PDB file of C-alpha atoms and ligand atoms in Angstrom:
ATOM      1  CA  MET A 113     122.958  75.426  99.217  1.00 63.00           C
ATOM      2  CA  SER A 114     119.760  76.951 100.126  1.00 85.00           C
ATOM      3  CA  GLU A 115     117.637  78.762  97.396  1.00 97.00           C
ATOM      4  CA  PRO A 116     118.262  82.713  98.010  1.00 98.00           C
ATOM      5  CA  PHE A 117     115.732  84.693  99.842  1.00 98.00           C
ATOM      6  CA  GLY A 118     115.561  87.115  96.621  1.00 98.00           C
ATOM      7  CA  THR A 119     114.334  83.847  94.394  1.00 98.00           C
ATOM      8  CA  ARG A 120     111.957  82.984  97.228  1.00 98.00           C
ATOM      9  CA  LEU A 121     110.694  86.451  97.467  1.00 98.00           C
ATOM     10  CA  ARG A 122     109.959  86.817  93.627  1.00 98.00           C
ATOM     11  CA  ARG A 123     108.246  83.449  93.560  1.00 98.00           C
ATOM     12  CA  ALA A 124     105.965  84.432  96.799  1.00 98.00           C
ATOM     13  CA  MET A 125     105.097  87.575  95.175  1.00 98.00           C
ATOM     14  CA  ASP A 126     104.053  86.184  91.633  1.00 97.00           C
ATOM     15  CA  GLU A 127     101.663  83.652  93.455  1.00 98.00           C
ATOM     16  CA  ARG A 128     100.324  85.815  96.234  1.00 98.00           C
ATOM     17  CA  GLY A 129     100.768  89.233  95.144  1.00 98.00           C
ATOM     18  CA  PRO A 130     103.422  91.551  96.787  1.00 98.00           C
ATOM     19  CA  LEU A 131     101.606  92.642 100.085  1.00 98.00           C
ATOM     20  CA  CYS A 132     103.366  92.543 103.348  1.00 98.00           C
ATOM     21  CA  VAL A 133     101.119  92.369 106.567  1.00 98.00           C
ATOM     22  CA  GLY A 134     102.718  93.793 109.384  1.00 98.00           C
ATOM     23  CA  ILE A 135     102.245  92.178 113.158  1.00 98.00           C
ATOM     24  CA  ASP A 136     102.163  95.150 115.463  1.00 98.00           C
ATOM     25  CA  PRO A 137     100.689  94.513 118.631  1.00 98.00           C
ATOM     26  CA  HIS A 138     100.376  98.069 119.698  1.00 98.00           C
ATOM     27  CA  ALA A 139      99.085  98.531 123.554  1.00 98.00           C
ATOM     28  CA  SER A 140      96.276 100.362 121.946  1.00 98.00           C
ATOM     29  CA  LEU A 141      95.564  97.722 119.425  1.00 98.00           C
ATOM     30  CA  LEU A 142      95.390  94.928 122.281  1.00 98.00           C
ATOM     31  CA  ALA A 143      92.553  97.162 123.903  1.00 98.00           C
ATOM     32  CA  ASP A 144      90.638  97.926 120.830  1.00 98.00           C
ATOM     33  CA  TRP A 145      90.546  93.883 120.106  1.00 98.00           C
ATOM     34  CA  GLY A 146      89.366  93.364 123.808  1.00 98.00           C
ATOM     35  CA  LEU A 147      92.904  92.035 125.113  1.00 98.00           C
ATOM     36  CA  ASN A 148      95.092  92.801 127.958  1.00 98.00           C
ATOM     37  CA  ASP A 149      98.050  94.302 127.832  1.00 98.00           C
ATOM     38  CA  ASP A 150      99.893  91.038 128.590  1.00 98.00           C
ATOM     39  CA  VAL A 151     101.939  88.080 127.066  1.00 98.00           C
ATOM     40  CA  ALA A 152      98.300  86.319 126.945  1.00 98.00           C
ATOM     41  CA  GLY A 153      97.074  89.339 124.722  1.00 98.00           C
ATOM     42  CA  LEU A 154     100.170  89.304 122.725  1.00 98.00           C
ATOM     43  CA  GLU A 155      99.724  85.953 122.047  1.00 98.00           C
ATOM     44  CA  ARG A 156      96.188  85.849 120.986  1.00 98.00           C
ATOM     45  CA  PHE A 157      96.944  89.297 118.891  1.00 98.00           C
ATOM     46  CA  SER A 158      99.884  87.660 116.993  1.00 98.00           C
ATOM     47  CA  ARG A 159      98.318  84.308 116.474  1.00 97.00           C
ATOM     48  CA  THR A 160      95.183  85.600 115.330  1.00 98.00           C
ATOM     49  CA  VAL A 161      96.748  87.830 112.745  1.00 98.00           C
ATOM     50  CA  VAL A 162      98.832  84.388 111.583  1.00 98.00           C
ATOM     51  CA  GLU A 163      95.865  82.309 111.544  1.00 98.00           C
ATOM     52  CA  ALA A 164      94.100  85.082 109.083  1.00 98.00           C
ATOM     53  CA  VAL A 165      96.498  85.972 106.532  1.00 98.00           C
ATOM     54  CA  ALA A 166      99.770  83.848 106.560  1.00 98.00           C
ATOM     55  CA  ASP A 167      98.325  81.380 104.095  1.00 98.00           C
ATOM     56  CA  ARG A 168      97.724  83.805 101.578  1.00 98.00           C
ATOM     57  CA  VAL A 169      99.967  86.781 101.629  1.00 98.00           C
ATOM     58  CA  ALA A 170     103.838  87.096 100.404  1.00 98.00           C
ATOM     59  CA  VAL A 171     105.089  88.531 103.731  1.00 98.00           C
ATOM     60  CA  ILE A 172     104.462  88.675 107.193  1.00 98.00           C
ATOM     61  CA  LYS A 173     106.709  91.557 108.959  1.00 99.00           C
ATOM     62  CA  PRO A 174     106.554  91.086 112.896  1.00 98.00           C
ATOM     63  CA  GLN A 175     107.497  93.972 114.703  1.00 98.00           C
ATOM     64  CA  SER A 176     110.292  92.711 117.269  1.00 98.00           C
ATOM     65  CA  ALA A 177     109.466  96.116 119.730  1.00 98.00           C
ATOM     66  CA  PHE A 178     106.181  94.921 120.355  1.00 98.00           C
ATOM     67  CA  PHE A 179     107.249  91.371 121.296  1.00 98.00           C
ATOM     68  CA  GLU A 180     110.489  92.497 123.131  1.00 98.00           C
ATOM     69  CA  ARG A 181     108.685  94.997 125.620  1.00 98.00           C
ATOM     70  CA  PHE A 182     107.447  91.691 127.284  1.00 98.00           C
ATOM     71  CA  GLY A 183     110.977  90.208 128.077  1.00 98.00           C
ATOM     72  CA  SER A 184     111.795  86.561 127.434  1.00 98.00           C
ATOM     73  CA  ARG A 185     108.139  85.558 127.569  1.00 98.00           C
ATOM     74  CA  GLY A 186     107.395  88.051 124.672  1.00 98.00           C
ATOM     75  CA  VAL A 187     110.407  86.761 122.741  1.00 98.00           C
ATOM     76  CA  ALA A 188     108.967  82.983 123.077  1.00 98.00           C
ATOM     77  CA  VAL A 189     105.351  84.538 121.541  1.00 98.00           C
ATOM     78  CA  LEU A 190     107.553  85.921 118.584  1.00 98.00           C
ATOM     79  CA  GLU A 191     109.185  82.448 118.208  1.00 98.00           C
ATOM     80  CA  ARG A 192     106.227  80.598 117.621  1.00 98.00           C
ATOM     81  CA  VAL A 193     104.993  83.476 115.444  1.00 98.00           C
ATOM     82  CA  VAL A 194     107.989  83.070 113.108  1.00 98.00           C
ATOM     83  CA  GLU A 195     107.280  79.332 112.984  1.00 98.00           C
ATOM     84  CA  GLU A 196     103.754  79.176 112.647  1.00 98.00           C
ATOM     85  CA  THR A 197     103.814  81.865 109.751  1.00 98.00           C
ATOM     86  CA  ARG A 198     106.335  80.048 107.772  1.00 97.00           C
ATOM     87  CA  ALA A 199     104.677  76.861 108.156  1.00 97.00           C
ATOM     88  CA  ALA A 200     101.363  78.849 106.625  1.00 98.00           C
ATOM     89  CA  GLY A 201     103.528  79.317 103.387  1.00 98.00           C
ATOM     90  CA  ALA A 202     104.192  83.151 103.959  1.00 98.00           C
ATOM     91  CA  LEU A 203     107.984  84.583 104.485  1.00 98.00           C
ATOM     92  CA  VAL A 204     109.030  86.234 107.371  1.00 98.00           C
ATOM     93  CA  VAL A 205     110.804  89.725 107.346  1.00 99.00           C
ATOM     94  CA  MET A 206     111.909  90.073 110.924  1.00 98.00           C
ATOM     95  CA  ASP A 207     111.728  94.256 111.520  1.00 98.00           C
ATOM     96  CA  ALA A 208     114.474  94.464 114.281  1.00 98.00           C
ATOM     97  CA  LYS A 209     116.451  97.143 112.682  1.00 98.00           C
ATOM     98  CA  ARG A 210     120.025  95.701 114.076  1.00 98.00           C
ATOM     99  CA  GLY A 211     123.039  97.699 113.207  1.00 97.00           C
ATOM    100  CA  ASP A 212     126.226  97.690 115.076  1.00 97.00           C
ATOM    101  CA  ILE A 213     129.973  97.217 114.514  1.00 97.00           C
ATOM    102  CA  GLY A 214     130.863  94.332 112.407  1.00 95.00           C
ATOM    103  CA  SER A 215     131.908  91.966 115.084  1.00 96.00           C
ATOM    104  CA  THR A 216     128.499  92.530 117.088  1.00 98.00           C
ATOM    105  CA  MET A 217     126.510  92.787 113.714  1.00 98.00           C
ATOM    106  CA  ALA A 218     127.895  89.179 113.278  1.00 98.00           C
ATOM    107  CA  GLY A 219     126.065  88.332 116.544  1.00 98.00           C
ATOM    108  CA  TYR A 220     122.574  89.820 115.166  1.00 98.00           C
ATOM    109  CA  ALA A 221     122.881  87.722 111.987  1.00 98.00           C
ATOM    110  CA  GLU A 222     123.714  84.777 113.804  1.00 98.00           C
ATOM    111  CA  ALA A 223     120.051  85.660 116.133  1.00 98.00           C
ATOM    112  CA  PHE A 224     117.975  86.072 113.151  1.00 98.00           C
ATOM    113  CA  LEU A 225     119.707  84.219 110.028  1.00 98.00           C
ATOM    114  CA  ARG A 226     121.365  81.320 111.179  1.00 98.00           C
ATOM    115  CA  LYS A 227     119.407  78.296 110.096  1.00 96.00           C
ATOM    116  CA  ASP A 228     119.126  76.765 113.671  1.00 96.00           C
ATOM    117  CA  ALA A 229     118.385  79.871 115.517  1.00 98.00           C
ATOM    118  CA  PRO A 230     115.131  80.069 117.517  1.00 98.00           C
ATOM    119  CA  LEU A 231     114.122  83.314 115.550  1.00 98.00           C
ATOM    120  CA  PHE A 232     115.410  82.151 112.331  1.00 98.00           C
ATOM    121  CA  SER A 233     113.520  84.314 109.591  1.00 98.00           C
ATOM    122  CA  ASP A 234     113.523  84.693 105.864  1.00 98.00           C
ATOM    123  CA  ALA A 235     115.025  88.601 106.146  1.00 98.00           C
ATOM    124  CA  LEU A 236     115.941  90.901 108.698  1.00 98.00           C
ATOM    125  CA  THR A 237     115.847  95.006 108.510  1.00 98.00           C
ATOM    126  CA  VAL A 238     118.920  96.386 109.514  1.00 98.00           C
ATOM    127  CA  SER A 239     120.564  99.984 109.914  1.00 98.00           C
ATOM    128  CA  PRO A 240     123.553 100.913 107.684  1.00 98.00           C
ATOM    129  CA  TYR A 241     123.891 104.025 109.942  1.00 95.00           C
ATOM    130  CA  LEU A 242     127.230 102.580 111.395  1.00 97.00           C
ATOM    131  CA  GLY A 243     128.497 102.374 107.957  1.00 97.00           C
ATOM    132  CA  TYR A 244     127.132  99.898 105.229  1.00 98.00           C
ATOM    133  CA  GLY A 245     130.692  97.831 105.554  1.00 98.00           C
ATOM    134  CA  SER A 246     129.592  97.155 108.875  1.00 98.00           C
ATOM    135  CA  LEU A 247     126.859  94.886 107.896  1.00 98.00           C
ATOM    136  CA  ALA A 248     129.048  92.636 105.968  1.00 98.00           C
ATOM    137  CA  PRO A 249     128.792  89.615 108.483  1.00 98.00           C
ATOM    138  CA  ALA A 250     125.013  89.688 107.775  1.00 98.00           C
ATOM    139  CA  VAL A 251     125.600  90.181 104.061  1.00 98.00           C
ATOM    140  CA  GLU A 252     127.644  87.246 104.361  1.00 98.00           C
ATOM    141  CA  LEU A 253     125.771  84.786 106.846  1.00 98.00           C
ATOM    142  CA  ALA A 254     122.487  85.816 104.314  1.00 98.00           C
ATOM    143  CA  ARG A 255     124.220  84.560 101.172  1.00 98.00           C
ATOM    144  CA  GLU A 256     125.355  81.185 103.357  1.00 98.00           C
ATOM    145  CA  SER A 257     121.463  80.868 104.815  1.00 98.00           C
ATOM    146  CA  GLY A 258     119.390  81.684 101.535  1.00 98.00           C
ATOM    147  CA  THR A 259     118.250  84.786 103.851  1.00 98.00           C
ATOM    148  CA  GLY A 260     117.813  88.146 103.092  1.00 98.00           C
ATOM    149  CA  LEU A 261     118.028  91.802 104.351  1.00 98.00           C
ATOM    150  CA  PHE A 262     116.179  95.126 103.888  1.00 99.00           C
ATOM    151  CA  VAL A 263     118.758  97.861 104.704  1.00 98.00           C
ATOM    152  CA  LEU A 264     117.005 101.089 105.796  1.00 98.00           C
ATOM    153  CA  ALA A 265     117.629 103.788 103.035  1.00 98.00           C
ATOM    154  CA  LEU A 266     114.937 106.300 102.717  1.00 98.00           C
ATOM    155  CA  THR A 267     112.626 105.751 105.456  1.00 98.00           C
ATOM    156  CA  SER A 268     108.709 106.636 105.929  1.00 97.00           C
ATOM    157  CA  ASN A 269     109.004 108.837 108.966  1.00 97.00           C
ATOM    158  CA  PRO A 270     109.133 112.590 108.883  1.00 95.00           C
ATOM    159  CA  GLU A 271     112.590 112.887 110.754  1.00 96.00           C
ATOM    160  CA  GLY A 272     114.468 110.201 108.247  1.00 96.00           C
ATOM    161  CA  PRO A 273     115.820 112.867 105.869  1.00 95.00           C
ATOM    162  CA  GLU A 274     118.246 114.974 107.983  1.00 96.00           C
ATOM    163  CA  VAL A 275     120.519 111.880 107.844  1.00 96.00           C
ATOM    164  CA  GLN A 276     119.539 109.842 104.629  1.00 96.00           C
ATOM    165  CA  HIS A 277     119.382 113.367 102.490  1.00 95.00           C
ATOM    166  CA  ALA A 278     122.669 114.368 103.829  1.00 95.00           C
ATOM    167  CA  VAL A 279     125.131 114.854 100.948  1.00 95.00           C
ATOM    168  CA  ARG A 280     128.961 113.459 101.073  1.00 94.00           C
ATOM    169  CA  ALA A 281     132.103 114.902 100.027  1.00 93.00           C
ATOM    170  CA  ASP A 282     131.891 113.480  96.821  1.00 94.00           C
ATOM    171  CA  GLY A 283     128.285 114.666  96.183  1.00 94.00           C
ATOM    172  CA  ARG A 284     125.928 111.560  96.788  1.00 95.00           C
ATOM    173  CA  SER A 285     123.392 111.822  99.323  1.00 96.00           C
ATOM    174  CA  VAL A 286     123.575 109.029 102.355  1.00 97.00           C
ATOM    175  CA  ALA A 287     120.633 107.286 101.178  1.00 97.00           C
ATOM    176  CA  ALA A 288     121.909 106.922  97.304  1.00 98.00           C
ATOM    177  CA  THR A 289     125.608 105.417  98.906  1.00 98.00           C
ATOM    178  CA  VAL A 290     122.886 102.731 100.693  1.00 98.00           C
ATOM    179  CA  LEU A 291     121.056 101.852  97.338  1.00 98.00           C
ATOM    180  CA  ALA A 292     124.499 101.709  95.345  1.00 98.00           C
ATOM    181  CA  HIS A 293     125.867  99.498  97.717  1.00 98.00           C
ATOM    182  CA  LEU A 294     122.499  97.182  97.442  1.00 98.00           C
ATOM    183  CA  ALA A 295     123.189  96.986  93.933  1.00 98.00           C
ATOM    184  CA  ALA A 296     126.405  96.124  94.102  1.00 98.00           C
ATOM    185  CA  ASP A 297     125.388  93.116  96.546  1.00 98.00           C
ATOM    186  CA  ASN A 298     122.896  92.179  94.112  1.00 98.00           C
ATOM    187  CA  ALA A 299     125.023  92.338  91.068  1.00 98.00           C
ATOM    188  CA  GLY A 300     123.979  89.344  88.865  1.00 97.00           C
ATOM    189  CA  ALA A 301     121.277  87.744  91.024  1.00 98.00           C
ATOM    190  CA  GLU A 302     118.453  86.378  89.055  1.00 97.00           C
ATOM    191  CA  PRO A 303     115.380  86.883  89.234  1.00 97.00           C
ATOM    192  CA  LEU A 304     115.959  89.296  92.029  1.00 98.00           C
ATOM    193  CA  GLY A 305     118.689  89.930  94.347  1.00 98.00           C
ATOM    194  CA  SER A 306     118.194  89.062  98.124  1.00 98.00           C
ATOM    195  CA  PHE A 307     119.398  92.499  99.395  1.00 98.00           C
ATOM    196  CA  GLY A 308     116.372  94.906  99.438  1.00 98.00           C
ATOM    197  CA  ALA A 309     116.396  98.606 100.592  1.00 98.00           C
ATOM    198  CA  VAL A 310     113.462 100.144 102.926  1.00 98.00           C
ATOM    199  CA  VAL A 311     112.029 102.822 100.833  1.00 98.00           C
ATOM    200  CA  GLY A 312     108.583 104.526 102.588  1.00 98.00           C
ATOM    201  CA  ALA A 313     106.016 104.857 100.248  1.00 98.00           C
ATOM    202  CA  THR A 314     105.080 108.204 101.948  1.00 97.00           C
ATOM    203  CA  VAL A 315     108.861 110.074 100.758  1.00 96.00           C
ATOM    204  CA  GLY A 316     107.391 111.537  97.935  1.00 90.00           C
ATOM    205  CA  ASP A 317     109.149 112.377  94.735  1.00 86.00           C
ATOM    206  CA  LEU A 318     111.995 109.612  94.261  1.00 90.00           C
ATOM    207  CA  SER A 319     113.139 110.727  90.588  1.00 89.00           C
ATOM    208  CA  SER A 320     116.464 111.848  92.136  1.00 91.00           C
ATOM    209  CA  TYR A 321     117.318 108.187  93.599  1.00 95.00           C
ATOM    210  CA  ASP A 322     118.461 105.264  91.474  1.00 96.00           C
ATOM    211  CA  LEU A 323     116.250 102.355  92.595  1.00 97.00           C
ATOM    212  CA  ALA A 324     117.390  99.818  90.260  1.00 97.00           C
ATOM    213  CA  ILE A 325     118.901  97.734  93.019  1.00 98.00           C
ATOM    214  CA  ASN A 326     118.299  94.598  91.656  1.00 98.00           C
ATOM    215  CA  GLY A 327     116.406  93.787  94.788  1.00 98.00           C
ATOM    216  CA  PRO A 328     113.306  94.394  96.566  1.00 98.00           C
ATOM    217  CA  LEU A 329     111.922  97.390  98.079  1.00 98.00           C
ATOM    218  CA  LEU A 330     109.973  96.970 101.244  1.00 98.00           C
ATOM    219  CA  ALA A 331     107.729 100.072 101.417  1.00 98.00           C
ATOM    220  CA  PRO A 332     106.119 100.767 104.454  1.00 98.00           C
ATOM    221  CA  GLY A 333     103.536 103.843 105.312  1.00 98.00           C
ATOM    222  CA  VAL A 334     100.532 102.596 103.287  1.00 98.00           C
ATOM    223  CA  GLY A 335      97.614 102.624 105.509  1.00 97.00           C
ATOM    224  CA  ALA A 336      97.982 104.638 108.630  1.00 98.00           C
ATOM    225  CA  GLN A 337     100.634 106.797 108.110  1.00 98.00           C
ATOM    226  CA  GLY A 338      98.842 108.077 105.048  1.00 97.00           C
ATOM    227  CA  ALA A 339     100.403 106.759 101.644  1.00 98.00           C
ATOM    228  CA  THR A 340      97.552 104.691  99.457  1.00 98.00           C
ATOM    229  CA  PRO A 341      98.141 101.813  97.029  1.00 98.00           C
ATOM    230  CA  ALA A 342      97.486 104.141  94.390  1.00 97.00           C
ATOM    231  CA  ASP A 343     100.367 106.182  95.287  1.00 96.00           C
ATOM    232  CA  LEU A 344     102.883 103.279  94.582  1.00 97.00           C
ATOM    233  CA  PRO A 345     103.608 103.701  90.769  1.00 96.00           C
ATOM    234  CA  ALA A 346     104.119 107.620  91.231  1.00 95.00           C
ATOM    235  CA  VAL A 347     106.303 107.110  94.046  1.00 96.00           C
ATOM    236  CA  PHE A 348     108.634 104.220  92.500  1.00 96.00           C
ATOM    237  CA  GLY A 349     108.503 104.407  88.932  1.00 95.00           C
ATOM    238  CA  SER A 350     109.851 101.671  87.023  1.00 95.00           C
ATOM    239  CA  ALA A 351     110.783  99.998  90.041  1.00 96.00           C
ATOM    240  CA  VAL A 352     107.203  99.476  91.317  1.00 97.00           C
ATOM    241  CA  GLY A 353     107.737  95.721  90.333  1.00 97.00           C
ATOM    242  CA  ASN A 354     109.837  95.175  93.106  1.00 98.00           C
ATOM    243  CA  VAL A 355     108.035  96.895  95.624  1.00 98.00           C
ATOM    244  CA  VAL A 356     106.611  94.970  98.926  1.00 98.00           C
ATOM    245  CA  PRO A 357     104.210  97.144 100.262  1.00 98.00           C
ATOM    246  CA  ASN A 358     103.893  97.052 103.958  1.00 98.00           C
ATOM    247  CA  VAL A 359     100.493  97.641 106.078  1.00 98.00           C
ATOM    248  CA  SER A 360      99.894  96.985 109.758  1.00 98.00           C
ATOM    249  CA  ARG A 361      97.458  99.336 111.447  1.00 98.00           C
ATOM    250  CA  GLY A 362      95.738  99.659 108.622  1.00 98.00           C
ATOM    251  CA  VAL A 363      94.769  95.562 108.618  1.00 98.00           C
ATOM    252  CA  LEU A 364      95.238  95.425 112.251  1.00 98.00           C
ATOM    253  CA  ARG A 365      92.739  97.616 113.254  1.00 98.00           C
ATOM    254  CA  HIS A 366      89.794  95.419 111.340  1.00 98.00           C
ATOM    255  CA  GLY A 367      90.834  92.519 114.015  1.00 97.00           C
ATOM    256  CA  PRO A 368      89.607  90.318 116.148  1.00 98.00           C
ATOM    257  CA  ASP A 369      87.505  89.063 113.763  1.00 98.00           C
ATOM    258  CA  VAL A 370      89.495  86.658 111.318  1.00 98.00           C
ATOM    259  CA  ALA A 371      86.952  87.361 108.512  1.00 98.00           C
ATOM    260  CA  ALA A 372      87.256  91.213 108.770  1.00 98.00           C
ATOM    261  CA  LEU A 373      91.278  90.978 108.625  1.00 98.00           C
ATOM    262  CA  ARG A 374      91.019  88.842 105.796  1.00 98.00           C
ATOM    263  CA  ALA A 375      88.591  91.268 103.952  1.00 98.00           C
ATOM    264  CA  ALA A 376      90.845  94.279 104.945  1.00 98.00           C
ATOM    265  CA  THR A 377      93.793  92.526 103.538  1.00 98.00           C
ATOM    266  CA  ALA A 378      92.043  91.166 100.397  1.00 98.00           C
ATOM    267  CA  ALA A 379      91.157  95.112  99.859  1.00 98.00           C
ATOM    268  CA  PHE A 380      94.688  96.242 100.022  1.00 98.00           C
ATOM    269  CA  ALA A 381      96.046  93.566  97.753  1.00 98.00           C
ATOM    270  CA  GLY A 382      93.510  93.925  95.135  1.00 98.00           C
ATOM    271  CA  GLU A 383      94.341  97.963  95.173  1.00 98.00           C
ATOM    272  CA  ILE A 384      97.859  97.044  94.984  1.00 98.00           C
ATOM    273  CA  ARG A 385      97.220  94.542  92.227  1.00 96.00           C
ATOM    274  CA  ALA A 386      95.507  97.355  90.605  1.00 96.00           C
ATOM    275  CA  ALA A 387      97.697  99.986  90.858  1.00 96.00           C
ATOM    276  CA  VAL A 388     101.113  97.828  89.682  1.00 94.00           C
ATOM    277  CA  ALA A 389      99.051  96.684  86.891  1.00 92.00           C
ATOM    278  CA  GLY A 390      98.327  99.990  85.824  1.00 86.00           C
ATOM    279  CA  SER A 391     101.429 101.707  86.194  1.00 77.00           C
TER     280      SER A 391
HETATM  281  O1  LIG B 285     110.719 103.511 107.410  1.00 61.88           O
HETATM  282  C1  LIG B 285     110.111 102.740 107.941  1.00 61.88           C
HETATM  283  C2  LIG B 285     110.508 101.394 108.479  1.00 61.88           C
HETATM  284  C3  LIG B 285     110.119 100.580 109.333  1.00 61.88           C
HETATM  285  N1  LIG B 285     108.541 100.524 109.494  1.00 61.88           N
HETATM  286  C4  LIG B 285     107.817  99.891 110.270  1.00 61.88           C
HETATM  287  O2  LIG B 285     106.641  99.438 109.318  1.00 61.88           O
HETATM  288  C5  LIG B 285     105.581  99.496 110.146  1.00 61.88           C
HETATM  289  C6  LIG B 285     104.601 100.368 109.510  1.00 61.88           C
HETATM  290  O3  LIG B 285     103.381 100.039 110.599  1.00 61.88           O
HETATM  291  P1  LIG B 285     102.008 101.139 110.149  1.00 61.88           P
HETATM  292  O4  LIG B 285     101.077 100.768 111.147  1.00 61.88           O
HETATM  293  O5  LIG B 285     101.576 100.302 108.803  1.00 61.88           O
HETATM  294  O6  LIG B 285     102.453 102.188 109.936  1.00 61.88           O
HETATM  295  C7  LIG B 285     106.091  99.368 111.773  1.00 61.88           C
HETATM  296  O7  LIG B 285     106.494  98.187 112.439  1.00 61.88           O
HETATM  297  C8  LIG B 285     107.228 100.384 111.568  1.00 61.88           C
HETATM  298  O8  LIG B 285     108.414 100.270 112.571  1.00 61.88           O
HETATM  299  C9  LIG B 285     107.996 102.251 109.371  1.00 61.88           C
HETATM  300  O9  LIG B 285     107.057 102.431 109.351  1.00 61.88           O
HETATM  301  N2  LIG B 285     108.706 102.832 108.065  1.00 61.88           N
END
C-alpha cells in the first residue's frame, strides 16, 4: 500500500517549508515573459517554472484551466509538467476543481488519482457543491492510491460567501459542514490526514470555523489577491502549522529569469517561515 498523501505532504513541508507555487500560465504572463500565447509559449513558461522551483518547494499547483484552453496539446504539456515536477521532488496538487454526481466523479478520480493515469497527481482540488457525499469515489481512490484531495470550503474570491456561508436548517453553515466531513475522513490519520480544505488567505476572521480537521489547509490568495504571509497566523490561528500557502502570480511575475523566480520564491518562503514561527 502506498504511503498516504498526508504523510508525504507533512514530510515535504518539514523538509522544504509549506510554500506551494502555482503554475498559472495566464495569457498576460506569457506576453510579459515575451512568449507567444500558443502551445510553445505555454510549454516554455511552465517548464521554466518547474526548472526554477520544483527542486525547492514542497508543492507545485498547476492550474489546469490554463493548459486545457489549448486542447489536447495543452494537456500534453500538463502531463510533462506533472512528470518533471514529481521527478524534481515536489508534490503536485492538480488544481482542476472537479465535482459531479458520484458515478461521474469516479471518472474524474481515475483521471487524476489512478496510479497509471497520464495526469496522475499527488492530490486534486475538488468541489463539494454537489454534496460532499458525491466525492466518495475520489475519497476511496485517494485512500487506495496514497493520494489526497483539497475540497473547496472557504474560497478566496469575494463571491464565495453567498454559497459557503449559507446556513442550513440545523444552524450550521455549508462551509462548516464541509470542514466537519473532512475531519471525519481524516480521523485517526497520523501525522496528517490526506483530505484537505481550500481556505483562502483572504477570507478574514475564521474564528467561528473549526479548522482542526487533522488535514492540510491549502491557502490561495497570498500575493496577487492581496493577502500577505504576515496575515496567516491571524487568519488561521492554531491551525497555521497545517497551512500550505499558495502563491502563483506573486512569483510568476518575476520570470522568465530563473534566478529571479528563485529569489521571489525564497522571499515568500522566508516570510512564511517567519510568520509561522512567530505565531
Ligand atoms: O479559493 C481559491 C481556490 C483556488 N484558487 C486558485 O489559486 C490560484 C491563485 O493564483 P494567484 O495568482 O496567486 O492569485 C489560482 O490558480 C486560482 O484558481 C484561488 O485563487 N482561490
